[in-house]
Amino acid sequence: MAYLGIPANTMAILKKYNFSFQKKYGQNFLIDTNILERIISESEITKDDCVLEIGPGIGTMTQYLAESAKRVVAVEIDRSLIPILEDTLSGYDNVTVINDDILKVDIQKLCDKYNDSRPIKVVANLPYYITTPIIMGLFESHVPLKSITIMVQKEVADRMQQKPGSKDYGALSLAVQYYAKPEIVAEVSPNYFIPKPNVSSAVIRLTRYENPPVEVDDEHFMFSLIRASFNQRRKTLANGLANGGLGLDRETVNSVLEKMELSLTVRGEALTLEQFAKLSNLLGKKGNS
Ligand code: SAM
């Protein structure tokens, strides 16, 4: 078995298939065995796990996943990679490759089919151009998930972990922290990829909460409030909400802010997840009464 984490083996495969990288698909392949081993150990995969890999590329990480997990389902958009994956993964009988766009795949169906509807783990070196829709899609669709361990742009990993008061704190931080516990487990230099990306990367593990850390009556409504408050960052929270197309009038918003003992000029970026949950519960009740 030629392990692709070894650069010479990756070069040989790229040459054999005369592969040309497609920028539009965010193709940066890993060529470092240490970082691959690190991702596998941090994702805490066991022989009981079914893993969904998003974007297997030429199968570099898939080889490691196949050796650690019970089953691997890998979804790759680029048709030209499918014959390569058949070659590089021919030694494994526990890998299924699906040629599709992950944003169009019914992941619940994959869980049902390959893991008897039990929670899966997601492990991926993500295509950076669609990091947020992939993560949000996984959480919001409520597919059964144990964890998501992913390589993302370092700056995006930082945003997922941020707390109120930081300039990088925003809708993504709140959404991730509502569904999961985020932990950056490795920082990765561009030198570990071919071709080298223009940005630094990080591996972040998101461990799904069984129950969210805050109680919210209407999750959808809370996320609409969060989006409205960060859409116009320089506006006050009251302005953002009253003009956010949510059907909330200024008087209602002000009375709830007062009830929460918040200044009428407070900005969304100062509120914790707990405060957004409370705001949502109070505004939701007002709206319904
Ligand atoms: N896992 C490989 C590795 O670590 O070497 C490749 C990672 S590369 C950063 C991202 C991969 O995702 C590419 O193989 C790319 O073709 C694939 N990809 C991009 N957009 C995709 C999409 N919408 N659905 C599925 N795969 C996608």
GROMACS .gro file of N, CA and C in nm, residues 46 114 219 227 260 268:
model
   18
   46THR      N    1  -1.264   0.526   1.660
   46THR     CA    2  -1.242   0.387   1.701
   46THR      C    3  -1.301   0.295   1.595
  114TYR      N    4  -2.556   0.372   0.618
  114TYR     CA    5  -2.424   0.317   0.652
  114TYR      C    6  -2.400   0.301   0.801
  219GLU      N    7  -3.533   2.791   1.838
  219GLU     CA    8  -3.396   2.801   1.787
  219GLU      C    9  -3.386   2.889   1.661
  227ARG      N   10  -2.848   3.677   1.348
  227ARG     CA   11  -2.808   3.725   1.214
  227ARG      C   12  -2.838   3.874   1.200
  260MET      N   13  -3.391   4.306   3.052
  260MET     CA   14  -3.266   4.230   3.067
  260MET      C   15  -3.155   4.316   3.127
  268GLY      N   16  -2.470   4.409   1.943
  268GLY     CA   17  -2.486   4.263   1.943
  268GLY      C   18  -2.360   4.189   1.986
   0.00000   0.00000   0.00000
